[in-house]
């Protein structure tokens, strides 16, 4: 038994988790309604009982955690399987196996080595990534924690050796090694503070508290005889729920999430805690949440697969044609005693050239042809793309222009698979709060007793003043706003979260207001109705708060700044200072805190039940207007009309509002509620939450309205400018938000998504038929009428879009309407309307609706979509989109952990897409086209030589020439192209945003461009082959009269190919770096060095290359002249094409390049002419708004002149 003498406490879980953990007599409890022992609730944990625990815990996971994909035993089989799942790699594996047969026209080693190099490189990358994960696992698994070994003695033990049921002691700033049940802590009331940043990214501290029955176990020795049995739910991924009971000293106690300490959380502001291990290793909730993200492949990769299939088809066709021709010619070699090609000895040939078995010989030749023409497929393409994408993500991660210094957060590409997709975005689907806005709330206005207070000016009001060109009227005062007044309102902002100005209630002047009693209740509610934790600085006495949300922090801070300072919270009380209207002095008020009914997305409100100093029972509540007004009592609606008006005005100003109300409770009402509530909370069954909601529903009614709060969530810096640039780039922007329609519309205006003159198509469900159906309560009728109304409004909207030839349209739809618009028989109509609009705003959207809209846009348009958000409610949207961008904000890390790329501010999206996206798309596209070009050049020369030699199966090149072409002589320049090339600089990418449309329209990787590069390769190979053959045959090659043999022709052909493909690369590059020079010209030099070294090897190794370069090629002037002439001739068609195109039909990037090359950067006329091509009449943004305004003024002036 633990020590005694400590004061008794009431469970804090009663306050924070809707629970009064009353103990129940275990022996007499019938367990009615409990699911313990059933499916999903079968876990039994014996605490501190080594004998039982050892046996019982063997069926549970140990605490060793492995996040690696491979183990030493499975690495080779699994990694090889992953590599050969790719069709190209599997094909090369088959050819490598066939190279060991007599069918192969080259040696087996020369076929196996390049495949081995490519596979080894890919496996090395996989192994390195897995090794990094293994190092992290090793570090985590070998952390130490103190574990009770018996006799009240604790010893250090590695995390990996923990078992279910162990008692552990975790000290300040240490991580919890497993999911623990909190037993006690260094605080008298057994509370502790926990940081969950590793779980959900939230930096605010969470308060946990143990059961009262175990809170006295406050030192090591007290656990000598501690025994308990815990029955709870099985391991699951829910971070915020926990159901179970603990049997201790003959009593059974209900457990809640308030007692659960999750693995990877950190103990803060607490010296130590004791806990019992409940879930270990892969059974812990954080590991249960570590699911693999959905697999995403870029459109370019999918098209690249189709190109490879096409190349397989070409290879199959030419092999078939060659084998048919070979079979016919072979059959004609022997006609009786007449031998047509006597020098081949057809009468004594083996099966491969036997005229009597010509069909079989043709089949064998077909297989030989497949082996020989396999060089049409670039074997190193996949591994090269992986290397390039990794390097591209490094550039993104290290871009100083996407580094957010204030939060010390750089951009972070969490996957390298989708870099080129960044350059092809057609539609952006964005969250609003925390994404477009800061999610840093400031208390700026309020409505109390029907009177509006607060003279602050919001950014939306400033934007409205700009639009209207009129003064702002704030509480009867005119406020003029001009372009240079952007910082107005910030000069007086001394406190974060508070931007309230109104001399009527500040500095304690509220006591002179007509309804001072209501004002007092209003701010008392703000000081009491919350779950914030105060932190008093002992030196300065200043109070700061740890709150669960920015909204809640703003409310508590506002109450403090206006004289109602919440400064102390105990398990059962809340204390604050306020001005006594009678004595005019600050007095301390202490309210007994009985229950907290927490906020969630379904309830849309939170309440507390307290007892004041006079013994009155009060229910204090705050929540969304959509639920609060309906809960007001008949005699509590005195200020409803004025409050509704103010709430609508606040929404128009872009503010987030909450309604505040209260009621007095009788002792009988509270007793009845508390019994029902406690009974529902102690149930362990599927309908537990429903019963809790039922209990709270009955008490949260007949409220008396006090007023409304209004907080501002300001736009992030640079959001309007970023949206303007993205709109100029032709990217459509949709906003999916849970805010009210009025708020979303006004935010749309302030960030230039909407503008004056833009036709607004609004889809809402407010027709008389729907209202009548709702009053009747007929769900079937409501659904039918609502769906028909949505259909009708969509059709009317489509008609408006069709009729509007000049002014763009904006679509605004609320969540109720959206639910029907997403039905299978309506969604295509809705999508057609939305695509025809310049901007789309979906209000009151649920997380599921966000994901469904994203899926609809992605699949319905077939275009690349990007979703961006910062909160857990955006996770589905991010995973559904082609690319998910997580904002590193204040709503936690759920969105970031589910994203493909994380950035700190929305404005960085401009550079991420218009610069990195454009570059990555162009680089990858050009690199893949070049890969197929160089292999077609090489493979076609092999085919032409085959045809030249009657499809004999003889290769034009030495075995090792074949093997090393893709690996050493031509791949590195392609990789350099994919990493470093720039068609235009970053400055010009941002200055001329229409350049981005090259990726959206897939202009650089269209079938036209791909076949163009293939045709270029075909033409180059034909020129190379026939010029080389005709130049070297049949004239004498050397002074001694010898003609060029196969080895000389093959080497000359190969030299010409290496020169042509590398020089083609030099012509294609727009931006040279030292690395590209080294790779291009170094590849050519390396070819000559290789000829020297390889030719010097013994003839048994170098075979046909033995001393060919030294003794035959290098001394012959014809070799050098032919190479030079062939290179010039082969590149001339491409050079002429590009010259004509750039001079007479320049693409958009070509026009920008002319600006740079000809020094026209300072020529405003030419630059503006080019830039005007990037502005469209249907785009949004302040640039388009400015042009629309200028056009309006122009037409007005024309009208005035005409009237004169």
JSON list of C-alpha atoms in Angstrom, two decimals, residues 469-622:
[
{"chain": "A", "resi": 469, "resn": "UNK", "atom": "CA", "xyz": [-13.20, 53.44, -52.56]},
{"chain": "A", "resi": 470, "resn": "UNK", "atom": "CA", "xyz": [-15.20, 54.60, -49.52]},
{"chain": "A", "resi": 471, "resn": "UNK", "atom": "CA", "xyz": [-14.41, 55.28, -45.85]},
{"chain": "A", "resi": 472, "resn": "UNK", "atom": "CA", "xyz": [-14.84, 52.56, -43.28]},
{"chain": "A", "resi": 473, "resn": "UNK", "atom": "CA", "xyz": [-17.67, 53.20, -40.83]},
{"chain": "A", "resi": 474, "resn": "UNK", "atom": "CA", "xyz": [-16.74, 51.55, -37.55]},
{"chain": "A", "resi": 475, "resn": "UNK", "atom": "CA", "xyz": [-19.28, 52.02, -34.73]},
{"chain": "A", "resi": 476, "resn": "UNK", "atom": "CA", "xyz": [-20.41, 55.32, -36.15]},
{"chain": "A", "resi": 477, "resn": "UNK", "atom": "CA", "xyz": [-16.95, 56.63, -36.97]},
{"chain": "A", "resi": 478, "resn": "UNK", "atom": "CA", "xyz": [-15.50, 57.18, -40.44]},
{"chain": "A", "resi": 479, "resn": "UNK", "atom": "CA", "xyz": [-12.13, 55.51, -41.00]},
{"chain": "A", "resi": 480, "resn": "UNK", "atom": "CA", "xyz": [-10.40, 56.36, -44.27]},
{"chain": "A", "resi": 481, "resn": "UNK", "atom": "CA", "xyz": [-8.07, 53.79, -45.73]},
{"chain": "A", "resi": 482, "resn": "UNK", "atom": "CA", "xyz": [-5.47, 54.16, -48.43]},
{"chain": "A", "resi": 483, "resn": "UNK", "atom": "CA", "xyz": [-2.88, 51.94, -50.04]},
{"chain": "A", "resi": 484, "resn": "UNK", "atom": "CA", "xyz": [-0.14, 52.95, -47.59]},
{"chain": "A", "resi": 485, "resn": "UNK", "atom": "CA", "xyz": [-2.20, 52.11, -44.52]},
{"chain": "A", "resi": 486, "resn": "UNK", "atom": "CA", "xyz": [-1.44, 48.40, -44.53]},
{"chain": "A", "resi": 487, "resn": "UNK", "atom": "CA", "xyz": [-0.06, 48.41, -41.03]},
{"chain": "A", "resi": 488, "resn": "UNK", "atom": "CA", "xyz": [-3.03, 50.21, -39.51]},
{"chain": "A", "resi": 489, "resn": "UNK", "atom": "CA", "xyz": [-4.27, 48.43, -36.46]},
{"chain": "A", "resi": 490, "resn": "UNK", "atom": "CA", "xyz": [-0.98, 46.67, -35.82]},
{"chain": "A", "resi": 491, "resn": "UNK", "atom": "CA", "xyz": [0.70, 49.61, -34.11]},
{"chain": "A", "resi": 492, "resn": "UNK", "atom": "CA", "xyz": [-1.44, 49.15, -31.03]},
{"chain": "A", "resi": 493, "resn": "UNK", "atom": "CA", "xyz": [-1.01, 45.39, -30.95]},
{"chain": "A", "resi": 494, "resn": "UNK", "atom": "CA", "xyz": [1.12, 44.77, -27.87]},
{"chain": "A", "resi": 495, "resn": "UNK", "atom": "CA", "xyz": [-0.30, 41.38, -26.89]},
{"chain": "A", "resi": 496, "resn": "UNK", "atom": "CA", "xyz": [-0.39, 38.35, -29.11]},
{"chain": "A", "resi": 497, "resn": "UNK", "atom": "CA", "xyz": [-3.97, 37.22, -29.60]},
{"chain": "A", "resi": 498, "resn": "UNK", "atom": "CA", "xyz": [-5.47, 40.57, -28.61]},
{"chain": "A", "resi": 499, "resn": "UNK", "atom": "CA", "xyz": [-6.24, 43.43, -30.97]},
{"chain": "A", "resi": 500, "resn": "UNK", "atom": "CA", "xyz": [-9.28, 44.97, -29.29]},
{"chain": "A", "resi": 501, "resn": "UNK", "atom": "CA", "xyz": [-9.88, 48.73, -29.19]},
{"chain": "A", "resi": 502, "resn": "UNK", "atom": "CA", "xyz": [-12.91, 50.28, -27.55]},
{"chain": "A", "resi": 503, "resn": "UNK", "atom": "CA", "xyz": [-12.67, 52.86, -24.80]},
{"chain": "A", "resi": 504, "resn": "UNK", "atom": "CA", "xyz": [-16.20, 52.02, -23.62]},
{"chain": "A", "resi": 505, "resn": "UNK", "atom": "CA", "xyz": [-15.16, 48.77, -21.93]},
{"chain": "A", "resi": 506, "resn": "UNK", "atom": "CA", "xyz": [-11.35, 48.85, -21.73]},
{"chain": "A", "resi": 507, "resn": "UNK", "atom": "CA", "xyz": [-9.56, 50.08, -18.60]},
{"chain": "A", "resi": 508, "resn": "UNK", "atom": "CA", "xyz": [-12.53, 48.89, -16.49]},
{"chain": "A", "resi": 509, "resn": "UNK", "atom": "CA", "xyz": [-14.91, 51.41, -18.08]},
{"chain": "A", "resi": 510, "resn": "UNK", "atom": "CA", "xyz": [-17.36, 48.59, -18.72]},
{"chain": "A", "resi": 511, "resn": "UNK", "atom": "CA", "xyz": [-18.86, 49.28, -15.27]},
{"chain": "A", "resi": 512, "resn": "UNK", "atom": "CA", "xyz": [-20.39, 52.46, -16.67]},
{"chain": "A", "resi": 513, "resn": "UNK", "atom": "CA", "xyz": [-22.17, 50.70, -19.53]},
{"chain": "A", "resi": 514, "resn": "UNK", "atom": "CA", "xyz": [-25.99, 50.30, -19.34]},
{"chain": "A", "resi": 515, "resn": "UNK", "atom": "CA", "xyz": [-25.75, 46.50, -19.32]},
{"chain": "A", "resi": 516, "resn": "UNK", "atom": "CA", "xyz": [-22.66, 46.18, -17.13]},
{"chain": "A", "resi": 517, "resn": "UNK", "atom": "CA", "xyz": [-24.06, 43.07, -15.44]},
{"chain": "A", "resi": 518, "resn": "UNK", "atom": "CA", "xyz": [-24.31, 41.27, -18.79]},
{"chain": "A", "resi": 519, "resn": "UNK", "atom": "CA", "xyz": [-20.79, 42.43, -19.71]},
{"chain": "A", "resi": 520, "resn": "UNK", "atom": "CA", "xyz": [-19.53, 41.01, -16.41]},
{"chain": "A", "resi": 521, "resn": "UNK", "atom": "CA", "xyz": [-21.18, 37.64, -17.09]},
{"chain": "A", "resi": 522, "resn": "UNK", "atom": "CA", "xyz": [-19.84, 37.69, -20.67]},
{"chain": "A", "resi": 523, "resn": "UNK", "atom": "CA", "xyz": [-16.20, 38.06, -19.65]},
{"chain": "A", "resi": 524, "resn": "UNK", "atom": "CA", "xyz": [-16.61, 35.77, -16.66]},
{"chain": "A", "resi": 525, "resn": "UNK", "atom": "CA", "xyz": [-17.72, 33.11, -19.12]},
{"chain": "A", "resi": 526, "resn": "UNK", "atom": "CA", "xyz": [-14.61, 33.71, -21.23]},
{"chain": "A", "resi": 527, "resn": "UNK", "atom": "CA", "xyz": [-12.44, 33.40, -18.12]},
{"chain": "A", "resi": 528, "resn": "UNK", "atom": "CA", "xyz": [-14.08, 30.16, -16.96]},
{"chain": "A", "resi": 529, "resn": "UNK", "atom": "CA", "xyz": [-15.40, 28.21, -19.99]},
{"chain": "A", "resi": 530, "resn": "UNK", "atom": "CA", "xyz": [-12.21, 26.71, -21.41]},
{"chain": "A", "resi": 531, "resn": "UNK", "atom": "CA", "xyz": [-9.58, 24.04, -20.80]},
{"chain": "A", "resi": 532, "resn": "UNK", "atom": "CA", "xyz": [-6.56, 26.35, -20.85]},
{"chain": "A", "resi": 533, "resn": "UNK", "atom": "CA", "xyz": [-3.75, 25.86, -18.33]},
{"chain": "A", "resi": 534, "resn": "UNK", "atom": "CA", "xyz": [-2.30, 28.98, -16.66]},
{"chain": "A", "resi": 535, "resn": "UNK", "atom": "CA", "xyz": [1.43, 29.40, -16.16]},
{"chain": "A", "resi": 536, "resn": "UNK", "atom": "CA", "xyz": [2.39, 32.14, -13.70]},
{"chain": "A", "resi": 537, "resn": "UNK", "atom": "CA", "xyz": [5.91, 33.53, -13.92]},
{"chain": "A", "resi": 538, "resn": "UNK", "atom": "CA", "xyz": [7.11, 33.61, -10.31]},
{"chain": "A", "resi": 539, "resn": "UNK", "atom": "CA", "xyz": [9.43, 36.55, -10.92]},
{"chain": "A", "resi": 540, "resn": "UNK", "atom": "CA", "xyz": [7.17, 38.87, -12.90]},
{"chain": "A", "resi": 541, "resn": "UNK", "atom": "CA", "xyz": [3.76, 37.52, -11.91]},
{"chain": "A", "resi": 542, "resn": "UNK", "atom": "CA", "xyz": [2.75, 37.51, -15.57]},
{"chain": "A", "resi": 543, "resn": "UNK", "atom": "CA", "xyz": [0.26, 34.83, -16.56]},
{"chain": "A", "resi": 544, "resn": "UNK", "atom": "CA", "xyz": [0.54, 32.94, -19.85]},
{"chain": "A", "resi": 545, "resn": "UNK", "atom": "CA", "xyz": [-1.68, 30.15, -21.09]},
{"chain": "A", "resi": 546, "resn": "UNK", "atom": "CA", "xyz": [-1.38, 26.73, -22.69]},
{"chain": "A", "resi": 547, "resn": "UNK", "atom": "CA", "xyz": [-4.54, 26.30, -24.76]},
{"chain": "A", "resi": 548, "resn": "UNK", "atom": "CA", "xyz": [-5.78, 23.57, -27.05]},
{"chain": "A", "resi": 549, "resn": "UNK", "atom": "CA", "xyz": [-6.51, 25.98, -29.90]},
{"chain": "A", "resi": 550, "resn": "UNK", "atom": "CA", "xyz": [-5.59, 29.52, -30.96]},
{"chain": "A", "resi": 551, "resn": "UNK", "atom": "CA", "xyz": [-9.25, 30.54, -30.56]},
{"chain": "A", "resi": 552, "resn": "UNK", "atom": "CA", "xyz": [-9.36, 29.48, -26.94]},
{"chain": "A", "resi": 553, "resn": "UNK", "atom": "CA", "xyz": [-6.08, 31.21, -26.16]},
{"chain": "A", "resi": 554, "resn": "UNK", "atom": "CA", "xyz": [-7.41, 34.44, -27.68]},
{"chain": "A", "resi": 555, "resn": "UNK", "atom": "CA", "xyz": [-10.54, 34.31, -25.51]},
{"chain": "A", "resi": 556, "resn": "UNK", "atom": "CA", "xyz": [-8.64, 33.81, -22.25]},
{"chain": "A", "resi": 557, "resn": "UNK", "atom": "CA", "xyz": [-6.14, 36.52, -23.16]},
{"chain": "A", "resi": 558, "resn": "UNK", "atom": "CA", "xyz": [-8.96, 38.91, -24.06]},
{"chain": "A", "resi": 559, "resn": "UNK", "atom": "CA", "xyz": [-10.65, 38.28, -20.72]},
{"chain": "A", "resi": 560, "resn": "UNK", "atom": "CA", "xyz": [-7.35, 38.94, -18.94]},
{"chain": "A", "resi": 561, "resn": "UNK", "atom": "CA", "xyz": [-6.68, 42.17, -20.85]},
{"chain": "A", "resi": 562, "resn": "UNK", "atom": "CA", "xyz": [-10.19, 43.42, -20.12]},
{"chain": "A", "resi": 563, "resn": "UNK", "atom": "CA", "xyz": [-9.87, 42.83, -16.37]},
{"chain": "A", "resi": 564, "resn": "UNK", "atom": "CA", "xyz": [-10.98, 39.20, -15.86]},
{"chain": "A", "resi": 565, "resn": "UNK", "atom": "CA", "xyz": [-7.67, 37.43, -15.31]},
{"chain": "A", "resi": 566, "resn": "UNK", "atom": "CA", "xyz": [-7.81, 33.66, -15.07]},
{"chain": "A", "resi": 567, "resn": "UNK", "atom": "CA", "xyz": [-4.71, 32.68, -13.11]},
{"chain": "A", "resi": 568, "resn": "UNK", "atom": "CA", "xyz": [-5.25, 29.42, -11.26]},
{"chain": "A", "resi": 569, "resn": "UNK", "atom": "CA", "xyz": [-6.79, 26.02, -11.88]},
{"chain": "A", "resi": 570, "resn": "UNK", "atom": "CA", "xyz": [-7.01, 23.13, -9.47]},
{"chain": "A", "resi": 571, "resn": "UNK", "atom": "CA", "xyz": [-8.71, 19.82, -9.90]},
{"chain": "A", "resi": 572, "resn": "UNK", "atom": "CA", "xyz": [-12.07, 21.21, -8.89]},
{"chain": "A", "resi": 573, "resn": "UNK", "atom": "CA", "xyz": [-11.77, 24.98, -9.02]},
{"chain": "A", "resi": 574, "resn": "UNK", "atom": "CA", "xyz": [-11.11, 27.87, -11.37]},
{"chain": "A", "resi": 575, "resn": "UNK", "atom": "CA", "xyz": [-9.83, 31.14, -9.92]},
{"chain": "A", "resi": 576, "resn": "UNK", "atom": "CA", "xyz": [-9.72, 34.55, -11.57]},
{"chain": "A", "resi": 577, "resn": "UNK", "atom": "CA", "xyz": [-9.37, 38.21, -10.67]},
{"chain": "A", "resi": 578, "resn": "UNK", "atom": "CA", "xyz": [-11.99, 40.78, -11.59]},
{"chain": "A", "resi": 579, "resn": "UNK", "atom": "CA", "xyz": [-13.03, 44.29, -10.76]},
{"chain": "A", "resi": 580, "resn": "UNK", "atom": "CA", "xyz": [-15.71, 44.57, -8.08]},
{"chain": "A", "resi": 581, "resn": "UNK", "atom": "CA", "xyz": [-18.17, 47.18, -9.45]},
{"chain": "A", "resi": 582, "resn": "UNK", "atom": "CA", "xyz": [-19.05, 48.25, -5.91]},
{"chain": "A", "resi": 583, "resn": "UNK", "atom": "CA", "xyz": [-15.66, 48.56, -4.21]},
{"chain": "A", "resi": 584, "resn": "UNK", "atom": "CA", "xyz": [-13.83, 49.37, -7.48]},
{"chain": "A", "resi": 585, "resn": "UNK", "atom": "CA", "xyz": [-11.05, 46.98, -6.38]},
{"chain": "A", "resi": 586, "resn": "UNK", "atom": "CA", "xyz": [-9.68, 43.77, -7.85]},
{"chain": "A", "resi": 587, "resn": "UNK", "atom": "CA", "xyz": [-11.11, 40.75, -6.08]},
{"chain": "A", "resi": 588, "resn": "UNK", "atom": "CA", "xyz": [-10.48, 37.02, -6.43]},
{"chain": "A", "resi": 589, "resn": "UNK", "atom": "CA", "xyz": [-13.33, 34.81, -7.50]},
{"chain": "A", "resi": 590, "resn": "UNK", "atom": "CA", "xyz": [-13.18, 31.05, -7.11]},
{"chain": "A", "resi": 591, "resn": "UNK", "atom": "CA", "xyz": [-15.72, 28.82, -8.82]},
{"chain": "A", "resi": 592, "resn": "UNK", "atom": "CA", "xyz": [-16.08, 25.12, -8.16]},
{"chain": "A", "resi": 593, "resn": "UNK", "atom": "CA", "xyz": [-15.63, 23.27, -11.44]},
{"chain": "A", "resi": 594, "resn": "UNK", "atom": "CA", "xyz": [-17.96, 20.28, -11.63]},
{"chain": "A", "resi": 595, "resn": "UNK", "atom": "CA", "xyz": [-17.96, 19.17, -15.30]},
{"chain": "A", "resi": 596, "resn": "UNK", "atom": "CA", "xyz": [-16.44, 20.13, -18.61]},
{"chain": "A", "resi": 597, "resn": "UNK", "atom": "CA", "xyz": [-18.40, 19.13, -21.71]},
{"chain": "A", "resi": 598, "resn": "UNK", "atom": "CA", "xyz": [-15.70, 19.42, -24.32]},
{"chain": "A", "resi": 599, "resn": "UNK", "atom": "CA", "xyz": [-15.93, 20.81, -27.82]},
{"chain": "A", "resi": 600, "resn": "UNK", "atom": "CA", "xyz": [-15.91, 18.52, -30.84]},
{"chain": "A", "resi": 601, "resn": "UNK", "atom": "CA", "xyz": [-16.81, 18.91, -34.48]},
{"chain": "A", "resi": 602, "resn": "UNK", "atom": "CA", "xyz": [-20.17, 17.19, -34.03]},
{"chain": "A", "resi": 603, "resn": "UNK", "atom": "CA", "xyz": [-21.30, 19.20, -30.97]},
{"chain": "A", "resi": 604, "resn": "UNK", "atom": "CA", "xyz": [-19.83, 22.50, -32.22]},
{"chain": "A", "resi": 605, "resn": "UNK", "atom": "CA", "xyz": [-19.91, 23.83, -28.67]},
{"chain": "A", "resi": 606, "resn": "UNK", "atom": "CA", "xyz": [-18.34, 23.39, -25.25]},
{"chain": "A", "resi": 607, "resn": "UNK", "atom": "CA", "xyz": [-19.81, 23.94, -21.80]},
{"chain": "A", "resi": 608, "resn": "UNK", "atom": "CA", "xyz": [-18.76, 23.91, -18.18]},
{"chain": "A", "resi": 609, "resn": "UNK", "atom": "CA", "xyz": [-20.88, 23.37, -15.11]},
{"chain": "A", "resi": 610, "resn": "UNK", "atom": "CA", "xyz": [-19.68, 25.39, -12.12]},
{"chain": "A", "resi": 611, "resn": "UNK", "atom": "CA", "xyz": [-20.85, 26.44, -8.67]},
{"chain": "A", "resi": 612, "resn": "UNK", "atom": "CA", "xyz": [-20.24, 30.11, -7.89]},
{"chain": "A", "resi": 613, "resn": "UNK", "atom": "CA", "xyz": [-19.35, 31.63, -4.53]},
{"chain": "A", "resi": 614, "resn": "UNK", "atom": "CA", "xyz": [-23.03, 32.09, -3.70]},
{"chain": "A", "resi": 615, "resn": "UNK", "atom": "CA", "xyz": [-23.72, 28.39, -4.26]},
{"chain": "A", "resi": 616, "resn": "UNK", "atom": "CA", "xyz": [-25.54, 28.83, -7.57]},
{"chain": "A", "resi": 617, "resn": "UNK", "atom": "CA", "xyz": [-25.13, 26.11, -10.19]},
{"chain": "A", "resi": 618, "resn": "UNK", "atom": "CA", "xyz": [-24.32, 27.61, -13.60]},
{"chain": "A", "resi": 619, "resn": "UNK", "atom": "CA", "xyz": [-24.00, 26.10, -17.05]},
{"chain": "A", "resi": 620, "resn": "UNK", "atom": "CA", "xyz": [-21.72, 28.29, -19.19]},
{"chain": "A", "resi": 621, "resn": "UNK", "atom": "CA", "xyz": [-21.67, 27.54, -22.90]},
{"chain": "A", "resi": 622, "resn": "UNK", "atom": "CA", "xyz": [-20.05, 28.84, -26.08]}
]
